[in-house]
């Protein structure tokens, strides 16, 4: 206490200056309109700038939640779009309840682990059995391109066998003339940006820049764009040729995926098993 009193006594002039200076400013602001408006405008500007920066920080912290909600909303919109694009034109029946006629629905999921440098890459997502994910469901990307198939599923998570895996084969077609082929990766090519389309009949004319799309089998809706042809005429020595394509989907920056739930998958699978017998 004695030391405090000595300190105040030694610097009393400074403290009195601060007190009188503060009182003088307050009186000047209260009794002069110009000074009062200037101070208020300056204060509002400082506070406004502070709130603006605070909101930027809040938006950044909430970015993950916003992205999740956008992915879910986009999945719903893509489901509705596929319901329109995959209408069977051979049916002339007027459907009143279009909701029950939707073959494909999408489940949005976030990628929590990914690899692109292995010969058999695996992707892990944050959705599982409780979200309706099942083995062998097809997986596509939010933009253009296919991702792969669901490999294993737990209650809350699932692993995907992506296209960047030597065990993945996807049926595709040339968009311009519906020539069927098989999309593969890892056959003397481990570039995550490229893949091969095999078993294209030689009599089809293929040009660089032609688009490759899904054929509508293995759980993938028909017409999902996969990539563009970058090299043609890679002959296999028989009646078929192999194409090199540039993939639309960038696996190295993949953050979200859509798992495709095919309403008719079990029926198709049962029918195919009957044929094998």
PDB file of C-alpha atoms in Angstrom:
ATOM      1  CA  UNK A   1       0.000   0.000   0.000  1.00  0.00           C
ATOM      2  CA  UNK A   2       2.862   2.376   0.862  1.00  0.00           C
ATOM      3  CA  UNK A   3       4.539   1.666  -2.487  1.00  0.00           C
ATOM      4  CA  UNK A   4       1.269   2.413  -4.314  1.00  0.00           C
ATOM      5  CA  UNK A   5       0.936   5.745  -2.503  1.00  0.00           C
ATOM      6  CA  UNK A   6       4.547   6.639  -3.373  1.00  0.00           C
ATOM      7  CA  UNK A   7       3.886   5.750  -7.035  1.00  0.00           C
ATOM      8  CA  UNK A   8       0.728   7.915  -7.193  1.00  0.00           C
ATOM      9  CA  UNK A   9       2.488  10.811  -5.478  1.00  0.00           C
ATOM     10  CA  UNK A  10       5.417  10.688  -7.862  1.00  0.00           C
ATOM     11  CA  UNK A  11       3.255  10.611 -11.015  1.00  0.00           C
ATOM     12  CA  UNK A  12       0.265  12.636  -9.778  1.00  0.00           C
ATOM     13  CA  UNK A  13       0.813  15.330 -12.413  1.00  0.00           C
ATOM     14  CA  UNK A  14       0.521  12.790 -15.200  1.00  0.00           C
ATOM     15  CA  UNK A  15      -2.661  11.269 -13.781  1.00  0.00           C
ATOM     16  CA  UNK A  16      -4.237  14.714 -13.271  1.00  0.00           C
ATOM     17  CA  UNK A  17      -3.375  15.523 -16.887  1.00  0.00           C
ATOM     18  CA  UNK A  18      -5.121  12.376 -18.113  1.00  0.00           C
ATOM     19  CA  UNK A  19      -8.213  13.104 -16.004  1.00  0.00           C
ATOM     20  CA  UNK A  20      -8.508  16.763 -17.080  1.00  0.00           C
ATOM     21  CA  UNK A  21      -7.763  15.884 -20.690  1.00  0.00           C
ATOM     22  CA  UNK A  22     -10.521  13.250 -20.712  1.00  0.00           C
ATOM     23  CA  UNK A  23     -12.998  15.631 -19.059  1.00  0.00           C
ATOM     24  CA  UNK A  24     -12.096  18.336 -21.593  1.00  0.00           C
ATOM     25  CA  UNK A  25     -12.741  16.005 -24.521  1.00  0.00           C
ATOM     26  CA  UNK A  26     -16.077  14.908 -23.075  1.00  0.00           C
ATOM     27  CA  UNK A  27     -17.177  18.537 -22.538  1.00  0.00           C
ATOM     28  CA  UNK A  28     -16.051  19.521 -26.038  1.00  0.00           C
ATOM     29  CA  UNK A  29     -18.007  16.659 -27.583  1.00  0.00           C
ATOM     30  CA  UNK A  30     -21.158  17.360 -25.543  1.00  0.00           C
ATOM     31  CA  UNK A  31     -21.228  21.125 -26.132  1.00  0.00           C
ATOM     32  CA  UNK A  32     -20.152  21.246 -29.815  1.00  0.00           C
ATOM     33  CA  UNK A  33     -22.252  19.701 -32.558  1.00  0.00           C
ATOM     34  CA  UNK A  34     -19.416  19.473 -35.084  1.00  0.00           C
ATOM     35  CA  UNK A  35     -17.041  17.648 -32.738  1.00  0.00           C
ATOM     36  CA  UNK A  36     -19.865  15.389 -31.550  1.00  0.00           C
ATOM     37  CA  UNK A  37     -20.819  14.337 -35.109  1.00  0.00           C
ATOM     38  CA  UNK A  38     -17.159  13.828 -36.055  1.00  0.00           C
ATOM     39  CA  UNK A  39     -16.537  11.541 -33.071  1.00  0.00           C
ATOM     40  CA  UNK A  40     -19.737   9.560 -33.658  1.00  0.00           C
ATOM     41  CA  UNK A  41     -18.916   9.077 -37.365  1.00  0.00           C
ATOM     42  CA  UNK A  42     -15.395   7.944 -36.525  1.00  0.00           C
ATOM     43  CA  UNK A  43     -16.696   5.574 -33.854  1.00  0.00           C
ATOM     44  CA  UNK A  44     -19.265   4.097 -36.242  1.00  0.00           C
ATOM     45  CA  UNK A  45     -16.561   3.552 -38.849  1.00  0.00           C
ATOM     46  CA  UNK A  46     -14.289   1.778 -36.372  1.00  0.00           C
ATOM     47  CA  UNK A  47     -17.111  -0.377 -35.024  1.00  0.00           C
ATOM     48  CA  UNK A  48     -18.336  -1.142 -38.528  1.00  0.00           C
ATOM     49  CA  UNK A  49     -14.872  -2.238 -39.636  1.00  0.00           C
ATOM     50  CA  UNK A  50     -14.520  -4.416 -36.549  1.00  0.00           C
ATOM     51  CA  UNK A  51     -17.885  -6.094 -37.159  1.00  0.00           C
ATOM     52  CA  UNK A  52     -17.011  -6.616 -40.835  1.00  0.00           C
ATOM     53  CA  UNK A  53     -13.786  -8.414 -39.944  1.00  0.00           C
ATOM     54  CA  UNK A  54     -15.568 -10.416 -37.270  1.00  0.00           C
ATOM     55  CA  UNK A  55     -18.186 -11.541 -39.802  1.00  0.00           C
ATOM     56  CA  UNK A  56     -15.435 -12.613 -42.195  1.00  0.00           C
ATOM     57  CA  UNK A  57     -13.946 -14.777 -39.441  1.00  0.00           C
ATOM     58  CA  UNK A  58     -17.370 -16.236 -38.590  1.00  0.00           C
ATOM     59  CA  UNK A  59     -18.065 -17.043 -42.256  1.00  0.00           C
ATOM     60  CA  UNK A  60     -14.693 -18.760 -42.526  1.00  0.00           C
ATOM     61  CA  UNK A  61     -15.325 -20.848 -39.408  1.00  0.00           C
ATOM     62  CA  UNK A  62     -18.785 -21.832 -40.714  1.00  0.00           C
ATOM     63  CA  UNK A  63     -17.500 -22.644 -44.218  1.00  0.00           C
ATOM     64  CA  UNK A  64     -17.488 -26.375 -43.623  1.00  0.00           C
ATOM     65  CA  UNK A  65     -21.100 -26.394 -42.459  1.00  0.00           C
ATOM     66  CA  UNK A  66     -22.158 -24.254 -45.423  1.00  0.00           C
ATOM     67  CA  UNK A  67     -20.384 -26.593 -47.858  1.00  0.00           C
ATOM     68  CA  UNK A  68     -22.128 -29.613 -46.312  1.00  0.00           C
ATOM     69  CA  UNK A  69     -25.544 -28.008 -46.696  1.00  0.00           C
ATOM     70  CA  UNK A  70     -24.784 -26.987 -50.291  1.00  0.00           C
ATOM     71  CA  UNK A  71     -23.656 -30.513 -51.130  1.00  0.00           C
ATOM     72  CA  UNK A  72     -26.914 -31.921 -49.723  1.00  0.00           C
ATOM     73  CA  UNK A  73     -28.982 -29.384 -51.648  1.00  0.00           C
ATOM     74  CA  UNK A  74     -27.071 -30.095 -54.868  1.00  0.00           C
ATOM     75  CA  UNK A  75     -27.654 -33.814 -54.380  1.00  0.00           C
ATOM     76  CA  UNK A  76     -31.408 -33.197 -54.238  1.00  0.00           C
ATOM     77  CA  UNK A  77     -31.309 -31.016 -57.355  1.00  0.00           C
ATOM     78  CA  UNK A  78     -29.223 -33.572 -59.262  1.00  0.00           C
ATOM     79  CA  UNK A  79     -31.671 -36.292 -58.237  1.00  0.00           C
ATOM     80  CA  UNK A  80     -34.526 -34.283 -59.714  1.00  0.00           C
ATOM     81  CA  UNK A  81     -32.509 -33.564 -62.853  1.00  0.00           C
ATOM     82  CA  UNK A  82     -31.653 -37.228 -63.393  1.00  0.00           C
ATOM     83  CA  UNK A  83     -35.322 -38.112 -62.984  1.00  0.00           C
ATOM     84  CA  UNK A  84     -36.020 -35.900 -66.001  1.00  0.00           C
ATOM     85  CA  UNK A  85     -33.002 -36.916 -68.111  1.00  0.00           C
ATOM     86  CA  UNK A  86     -33.500 -40.663 -67.571  1.00  0.00           C
ATOM     87  CA  UNK A  87     -37.151 -40.805 -68.610  1.00  0.00           C
ATOM     88  CA  UNK A  88     -37.803 -43.895 -70.742  1.00  0.00           C
ATOM     89  CA  UNK A  89     -39.036 -42.457 -74.027  1.00  0.00           C
ATOM     90  CA  UNK A  90     -40.474 -45.852 -75.063  1.00  0.00           C
ATOM     91  CA  UNK A  91     -43.176 -45.528 -72.434  1.00  0.00           C
ATOM     92  CA  UNK A  92     -46.209 -43.509 -73.410  1.00  0.00           C
ATOM     93  CA  UNK A  93     -47.892 -43.822 -70.025  1.00  0.00           C
ATOM     94  CA  UNK A  94     -48.653 -40.535 -68.290  1.00  0.00           C
ATOM     95  CA  UNK A  95     -47.199 -40.686 -64.778  1.00  0.00           C
ATOM     96  CA  UNK A  96     -48.964 -38.570 -62.169  1.00  0.00           C
ATOM     97  CA  UNK A  97     -46.789 -39.372 -59.185  1.00  0.00           C
ATOM     98  CA  UNK A  98     -43.289 -38.614 -60.484  1.00  0.00           C
ATOM     99  CA  UNK A  99     -41.684 -38.970 -57.035  1.00  0.00           C
ATOM    100  CA  UNK A 100     -42.320 -42.721 -56.883  1.00  0.00           C
ATOM    101  CA  UNK A 101     -40.917 -43.134 -60.414  1.00  0.00           C
ATOM    102  CA  UNK A 102     -37.439 -41.762 -59.597  1.00  0.00           C
ATOM    103  CA  UNK A 103     -34.879 -44.516 -60.216  1.00  0.00           C
ATOM    104  CA  UNK A 104     -31.831 -42.711 -58.840  1.00  0.00           C
ATOM    105  CA  UNK A 105     -31.362 -40.682 -55.667  1.00  0.00           C
ATOM    106  CA  UNK A 106     -28.095 -39.150 -54.490  1.00  0.00           C
ATOM    107  CA  UNK A 107     -26.551 -39.154 -51.012  1.00  0.00           C
ATOM    108  CA  UNK A 108     -24.019 -36.362 -50.451  1.00  0.00           C
ATOM    109  CA  UNK A 109     -20.876 -37.337 -48.525  1.00  0.00           C
ATOM    110  CA  UNK A 110     -17.635 -35.636 -47.556  1.00  0.00           C
ATOM    111  CA  UNK A 111     -14.244 -37.117 -48.416  1.00  0.00           C
ATOM    112  CA  UNK A 112     -12.174 -37.521 -45.237  1.00  0.00           C
ATOM    113  CA  UNK A 113      -9.282 -39.499 -46.749  1.00  0.00           C
ATOM    114  CA  UNK A 114      -8.047 -39.850 -50.302  1.00  0.00           C
ATOM    115  CA  UNK A 115      -5.035 -41.044 -52.286  1.00  0.00           C
ATOM    116  CA  UNK A 116      -3.999 -40.705 -55.935  1.00  0.00           C
ATOM    117  CA  UNK A 117      -0.420 -42.034 -55.960  1.00  0.00           C
ATOM    118  CA  UNK A 118      -1.034 -45.754 -55.290  1.00  0.00           C
ATOM    119  CA  UNK A 119      -1.779 -48.493 -57.793  1.00  0.00           C
ATOM    120  CA  UNK A 120      -4.990 -49.314 -55.898  1.00  0.00           C
ATOM    121  CA  UNK A 121      -6.228 -46.093 -54.348  1.00  0.00           C
ATOM    122  CA  UNK A 122      -8.993 -45.929 -51.740  1.00  0.00           C
ATOM    123  CA  UNK A 123     -11.294 -43.061 -50.706  1.00  0.00           C
ATOM    124  CA  UNK A 124     -12.980 -42.800 -47.284  1.00  0.00           C
ATOM    125  CA  UNK A 125     -16.223 -40.836 -46.802  1.00  0.00           C
ATOM    126  CA  UNK A 126     -18.190 -39.729 -43.717  1.00  0.00           C
ATOM    127  CA  UNK A 127     -21.429 -41.595 -44.507  1.00  0.00           C
ATOM    128  CA  UNK A 128     -22.302 -45.217 -43.753  1.00  0.00           C
ATOM    129  CA  UNK A 129     -25.047 -47.753 -43.140  1.00  0.00           C
ATOM    130  CA  UNK A 130     -27.170 -45.369 -41.077  1.00  0.00           C
ATOM    131  CA  UNK A 131     -27.242 -42.992 -44.060  1.00  0.00           C
ATOM    132  CA  UNK A 132     -28.390 -45.667 -46.512  1.00  0.00           C
ATOM    133  CA  UNK A 133     -24.963 -46.478 -48.006  1.00  0.00           C
ATOM    134  CA  UNK A 134     -24.522 -50.057 -49.262  1.00  0.00           C
ATOM    135  CA  UNK A 135     -21.737 -52.018 -50.924  1.00  0.00           C
ATOM    136  CA  UNK A 136     -21.239 -51.668 -54.690  1.00  0.00           C
ATOM    137  CA  UNK A 137     -23.247 -48.458 -54.944  1.00  0.00           C
ATOM    138  CA  UNK A 138     -21.954 -46.203 -57.719  1.00  0.00           C
ATOM    139  CA  UNK A 139     -20.290 -42.923 -56.763  1.00  0.00           C
ATOM    140  CA  UNK A 140     -20.050 -39.761 -58.880  1.00  0.00           C
ATOM    141  CA  UNK A 141     -18.517 -36.326 -58.341  1.00  0.00           C
ATOM    142  CA  UNK A 142     -20.488 -33.092 -57.765  1.00  0.00           C
ATOM    143  CA  UNK A 143     -19.311 -31.693 -61.106  1.00  0.00           C
ATOM    144  CA  UNK A 144     -18.493 -33.909 -64.054  1.00  0.00           C
ATOM    145  CA  UNK A 145     -17.071 -37.385 -63.834  1.00  0.00           C
ATOM    146  CA  UNK A 146     -17.381 -40.751 -62.117  1.00  0.00           C
ATOM    147  CA  UNK A 147     -15.605 -41.649 -58.872  1.00  0.00           C
ATOM    148  CA  UNK A 148     -16.051 -45.404 -58.403  1.00  0.00           C
ATOM    149  CA  UNK A 149     -17.931 -47.923 -56.263  1.00  0.00           C
ATOM    150  CA  UNK A 150     -18.579 -48.334 -52.541  1.00  0.00           C
ATOM    151  CA  UNK A 151     -16.279 -51.095 -51.297  1.00  0.00           C
ATOM    152  CA  UNK A 152     -16.864 -51.476 -47.540  1.00  0.00           C
ATOM    153  CA  UNK A 153     -19.377 -49.890 -45.183  1.00  0.00           C
ATOM    154  CA  UNK A 154     -19.540 -49.390 -41.414  1.00  0.00           C
ATOM    155  CA  UNK A 155     -22.210 -47.653 -39.374  1.00  0.00           C
ATOM    156  CA  UNK A 156     -20.877 -44.143 -39.959  1.00  0.00           C
ATOM    157  CA  UNK A 157     -18.241 -44.455 -42.696  1.00  0.00           C
ATOM    158  CA  UNK A 158     -17.592 -46.099 -46.042  1.00  0.00           C
ATOM    159  CA  UNK A 159     -14.636 -46.740 -48.330  1.00  0.00           C
ATOM    160  CA  UNK A 160     -14.788 -46.261 -52.084  1.00  0.00           C
ATOM    161  CA  UNK A 161     -12.885 -48.201 -54.734  1.00  0.00           C
ATOM    162  CA  UNK A 162     -12.292 -45.310 -57.116  1.00  0.00           C
ATOM    163  CA  UNK A 163     -11.563 -45.336 -60.815  1.00  0.00           C
ATOM    164  CA  UNK A 164      -7.897 -44.913 -59.803  1.00  0.00           C
ATOM    165  CA  UNK A 165      -7.813 -48.572 -58.826  1.00  0.00           C
ATOM    166  CA  UNK A 166      -6.780 -51.489 -61.055  1.00  0.00           C
ATOM    167  CA  UNK A 167      -9.805 -53.503 -59.927  1.00  0.00           C
ATOM    168  CA  UNK A 168     -12.333 -50.895 -61.112  1.00  0.00           C
ATOM    169  CA  UNK A 169     -14.085 -51.303 -64.462  1.00  0.00           C
ATOM    170  CA  UNK A 170     -16.909 -49.029 -65.639  1.00  0.00           C
ATOM    171  CA  UNK A 171     -19.076 -49.460 -68.736  1.00  0.00           C
ATOM    172  CA  UNK A 172     -19.018 -46.340 -70.922  1.00  0.00           C
ATOM    173  CA  UNK A 173     -20.069 -45.232 -74.408  1.00  0.00           C
ATOM    174  CA  UNK A 174     -19.032 -42.679 -76.980  1.00  0.00           C
ATOM    175  CA  UNK A 175     -21.567 -39.912 -76.609  1.00  0.00           C
ATOM    176  CA  UNK A 176     -21.908 -39.241 -80.335  1.00  0.00           C
ATOM    177  CA  UNK A 177     -22.686 -42.787 -81.519  1.00  0.00           C
ATOM    178  CA  UNK A 178     -23.171 -44.988 -78.401  1.00  0.00           C
ATOM    179  CA  UNK A 179     -20.193 -47.274 -79.091  1.00  0.00           C
ATOM    180  CA  UNK A 180     -19.687 -49.347 -75.928  1.00  0.00           C
ATOM    181  CA  UNK A 181     -16.348 -49.687 -74.165  1.00  0.00           C
ATOM    182  CA  UNK A 182     -14.815 -50.397 -70.763  1.00  0.00           C
ATOM    183  CA  UNK A 183     -13.185 -47.627 -68.712  1.00  0.00           C
ATOM    184  CA  UNK A 184     -10.044 -48.765 -66.870  1.00  0.00           C
ATOM    185  CA  UNK A 185      -7.022 -47.247 -65.135  1.00  0.00           C
ATOM    186  CA  UNK A 186      -3.584 -48.494 -64.159  1.00  0.00           C
ATOM    187  CA  UNK A 187      -2.835 -50.414 -67.367  1.00  0.00           C
ATOM    188  CA  UNK A 188       0.656 -48.951 -67.971  1.00  0.00           C
ATOM    189  CA  UNK A 189      -0.848 -45.625 -66.920  1.00  0.00           C
ATOM    190  CA  UNK A 190      -0.858 -44.257 -63.373  1.00  0.00           C
ATOM    191  CA  UNK A 191      -1.670 -40.621 -64.145  1.00  0.00           C
ATOM    192  CA  UNK A 192      -4.691 -39.630 -62.018  1.00  0.00           C
ATOM    193  CA  UNK A 193      -5.770 -37.261 -64.786  1.00  0.00           C
ATOM    194  CA  UNK A 194      -6.041 -39.926 -67.509  1.00  0.00           C
ATOM    195  CA  UNK A 195      -7.683 -43.301 -68.125  1.00  0.00           C
ATOM    196  CA  UNK A 196      -8.197 -45.804 -70.942  1.00  0.00           C
ATOM    197  CA  UNK A 197     -11.335 -46.912 -72.753  1.00  0.00           C
ATOM    198  CA  UNK A 198     -10.943 -50.428 -74.144  1.00  0.00           C
ATOM    199  CA  UNK A 199     -12.938 -52.681 -76.488  1.00  0.00           C
ATOM    200  CA  UNK A 200     -14.171 -49.950 -78.835  1.00  0.00           C
ATOM    201  CA  UNK A 201     -14.919 -51.622 -82.210  1.00  0.00           C
ATOM    202  CA  UNK A 202     -12.475 -50.555 -84.925  1.00  0.00           C
ATOM    203  CA  UNK A 203     -15.191 -49.618 -87.429  1.00  0.00           C
ATOM    204  CA  UNK A 204     -16.268 -46.624 -85.302  1.00  0.00           C
ATOM    205  CA  UNK A 205     -14.663 -43.310 -86.201  1.00  0.00           C
ATOM    206  CA  UNK A 206     -13.330 -41.658 -83.064  1.00  0.00           C
ATOM    207  CA  UNK A 207     -11.860 -38.152 -82.986  1.00  0.00           C
ATOM    208  CA  UNK A 208      -9.780 -36.319 -80.416  1.00  0.00           C
ATOM    209  CA  UNK A 209     -12.164 -34.271 -78.290  1.00  0.00           C
ATOM    210  CA  UNK A 210     -15.061 -36.767 -78.423  1.00  0.00           C
ATOM    211  CA  UNK A 211     -16.885 -37.119 -75.109  1.00  0.00           C
ATOM    212  CA  UNK A 212     -17.119 -40.371 -73.155  1.00  0.00           C
ATOM    213  CA  UNK A 213     -20.200 -40.904 -70.927  1.00  0.00           C
ATOM    214  CA  UNK A 214     -21.557 -43.673 -68.694  1.00  0.00           C
ATOM    215  CA  UNK A 215     -23.658 -46.331 -70.401  1.00  0.00           C
ATOM    216  CA  UNK A 216     -26.268 -46.625 -67.653  1.00  0.00           C
ATOM    217  CA  UNK A 217     -25.075 -49.895 -66.103  1.00  0.00           C
ATOM    218  CA  UNK A 218     -23.468 -50.879 -62.773  1.00  0.00           C
ATOM    219  CA  UNK A 219     -25.572 -48.331 -60.881  1.00  0.00           C
ATOM    220  CA  UNK A 220     -24.437 -45.276 -62.846  1.00  0.00           C
ATOM    221  CA  UNK A 221     -27.161 -43.196 -64.508  1.00  0.00           C
ATOM    222  CA  UNK A 222     -26.735 -43.025 -68.266  1.00  0.00           C
ATOM    223  CA  UNK A 223     -25.047 -39.937 -69.690  1.00  0.00           C
ATOM    224  CA  UNK A 224     -22.720 -38.947 -66.815  1.00  0.00           C
ATOM    225  CA  UNK A 225     -19.787 -37.273 -68.585  1.00  0.00           C
ATOM    226  CA  UNK A 226     -16.486 -39.019 -67.837  1.00  0.00           C
ATOM    227  CA  UNK A 227     -13.862 -37.363 -70.022  1.00  0.00           C
ATOM    228  CA  UNK A 228     -12.677 -36.385 -73.498  1.00  0.00           C
ATOM    229  CA  UNK A 229     -10.629 -38.447 -75.936  1.00  0.00           C
ATOM    230  CA  UNK A 230      -6.995 -37.286 -76.114  1.00  0.00           C
ATOM    231  CA  UNK A 231      -5.494 -40.131 -78.140  1.00  0.00           C
ATOM    232  CA  UNK A 232      -7.133 -42.442 -80.682  1.00  0.00           C
ATOM    233  CA  UNK A 233      -6.139 -45.477 -82.671  1.00  0.00           C
ATOM    234  CA  UNK A 234      -4.307 -47.277 -79.881  1.00  0.00           C
ATOM    235  CA  UNK A 235      -4.855 -50.624 -81.573  1.00  0.00           C
ATOM    236  CA  UNK A 236      -4.851 -53.869 -79.601  1.00  0.00           C
ATOM    237  CA  UNK A 237      -4.131 -55.984 -82.676  1.00  0.00           C
ATOM    238  CA  UNK A 238      -7.676 -57.320 -83.110  1.00  0.00           C
ATOM    239  CA  UNK A 239     -11.060 -55.869 -84.035  1.00  0.00           C
ATOM    240  CA  UNK A 240     -11.022 -53.421 -81.137  1.00  0.00           C
ATOM    241  CA  UNK A 241      -9.106 -50.274 -80.239  1.00  0.00           C
ATOM    242  CA  UNK A 242      -8.145 -48.546 -77.024  1.00  0.00           C
ATOM    243  CA  UNK A 243      -8.651 -44.830 -76.416  1.00  0.00           C
ATOM    244  CA  UNK A 244      -6.799 -42.563 -74.022  1.00  0.00           C
ATOM    245  CA  UNK A 245      -9.031 -40.003 -72.337  1.00  0.00           C
ATOM    246  CA  UNK A 246      -8.566 -36.985 -70.100  1.00  0.00           C
ATOM    247  CA  UNK A 247     -10.811 -37.314 -67.037  1.00  0.00           C
ATOM    248  CA  UNK A 248     -13.181 -34.490 -66.152  1.00  0.00           C
ATOM    249  CA  UNK A 249     -12.967 -35.388 -62.474  1.00  0.00           C
ATOM    250  CA  UNK A 250      -9.874 -34.149 -60.600  1.00  0.00           C
ATOM    251  CA  UNK A 251      -9.286 -36.811 -57.944  1.00  0.00           C
ATOM    252  CA  UNK A 252      -6.501 -34.819 -56.258  1.00  0.00           C
ATOM    253  CA  UNK A 253      -8.909 -32.068 -55.153  1.00  0.00           C
ATOM    254  CA  UNK A 254     -11.994 -34.206 -54.472  1.00  0.00           C
ATOM    255  CA  UNK A 255     -13.801 -32.988 -51.334  1.00  0.00           C
ATOM    256  CA  UNK A 256     -17.398 -34.167 -51.805  1.00  0.00           C
ATOM    257  CA  UNK A 257     -18.994 -37.103 -53.615  1.00  0.00           C
ATOM    258  CA  UNK A 258     -22.522 -38.293 -54.400  1.00  0.00           C
ATOM    259  CA  UNK A 259     -23.365 -41.930 -53.704  1.00  0.00           C
ATOM    260  CA  UNK A 260     -25.977 -43.134 -56.208  1.00  0.00           C
ATOM    261  CA  UNK A 261     -28.879 -45.138 -54.788  1.00  0.00           C
ATOM    262  CA  UNK A 262     -30.430 -47.132 -57.639  1.00  0.00           C
ATOM    263  CA  UNK A 263     -34.013 -48.164 -56.928  1.00  0.00           C
ATOM    264  CA  UNK A 264     -33.786 -51.027 -59.459  1.00  0.00           C
ATOM    265  CA  UNK A 265     -30.301 -52.255 -58.499  1.00  0.00           C
ATOM    266  CA  UNK A 266     -31.458 -55.393 -56.654  1.00  0.00           C
ATOM    267  CA  UNK A 267     -33.795 -56.386 -59.478  1.00  0.00           C
ATOM    268  CA  UNK A 268     -31.047 -56.013 -62.094  1.00  0.00           C
ATOM    269  CA  UNK A 269     -28.522 -57.891 -59.935  1.00  0.00           C
ATOM    270  CA  UNK A 270     -30.936 -60.808 -59.377  1.00  0.00           C
ATOM    271  CA  UNK A 271     -31.629 -61.016 -63.110  1.00  0.00           C
ATOM    272  CA  UNK A 272     -27.917 -61.057 -63.975  1.00  0.00           C
ATOM    273  CA  UNK A 273     -27.263 -63.819 -61.442  1.00  0.00           C
ATOM    274  CA  UNK A 274     -29.999 -65.907 -63.071  1.00  0.00           C
ATOM    275  CA  UNK A 275     -28.280 -65.517 -66.442  1.00  0.00           C
ATOM    276  CA  UNK A 276     -24.948 -66.705 -64.985  1.00  0.00           C
ATOM    277  CA  UNK A 277     -26.550 -69.939 -63.792  1.00  0.00           C
TER     278      UNK A 277
END
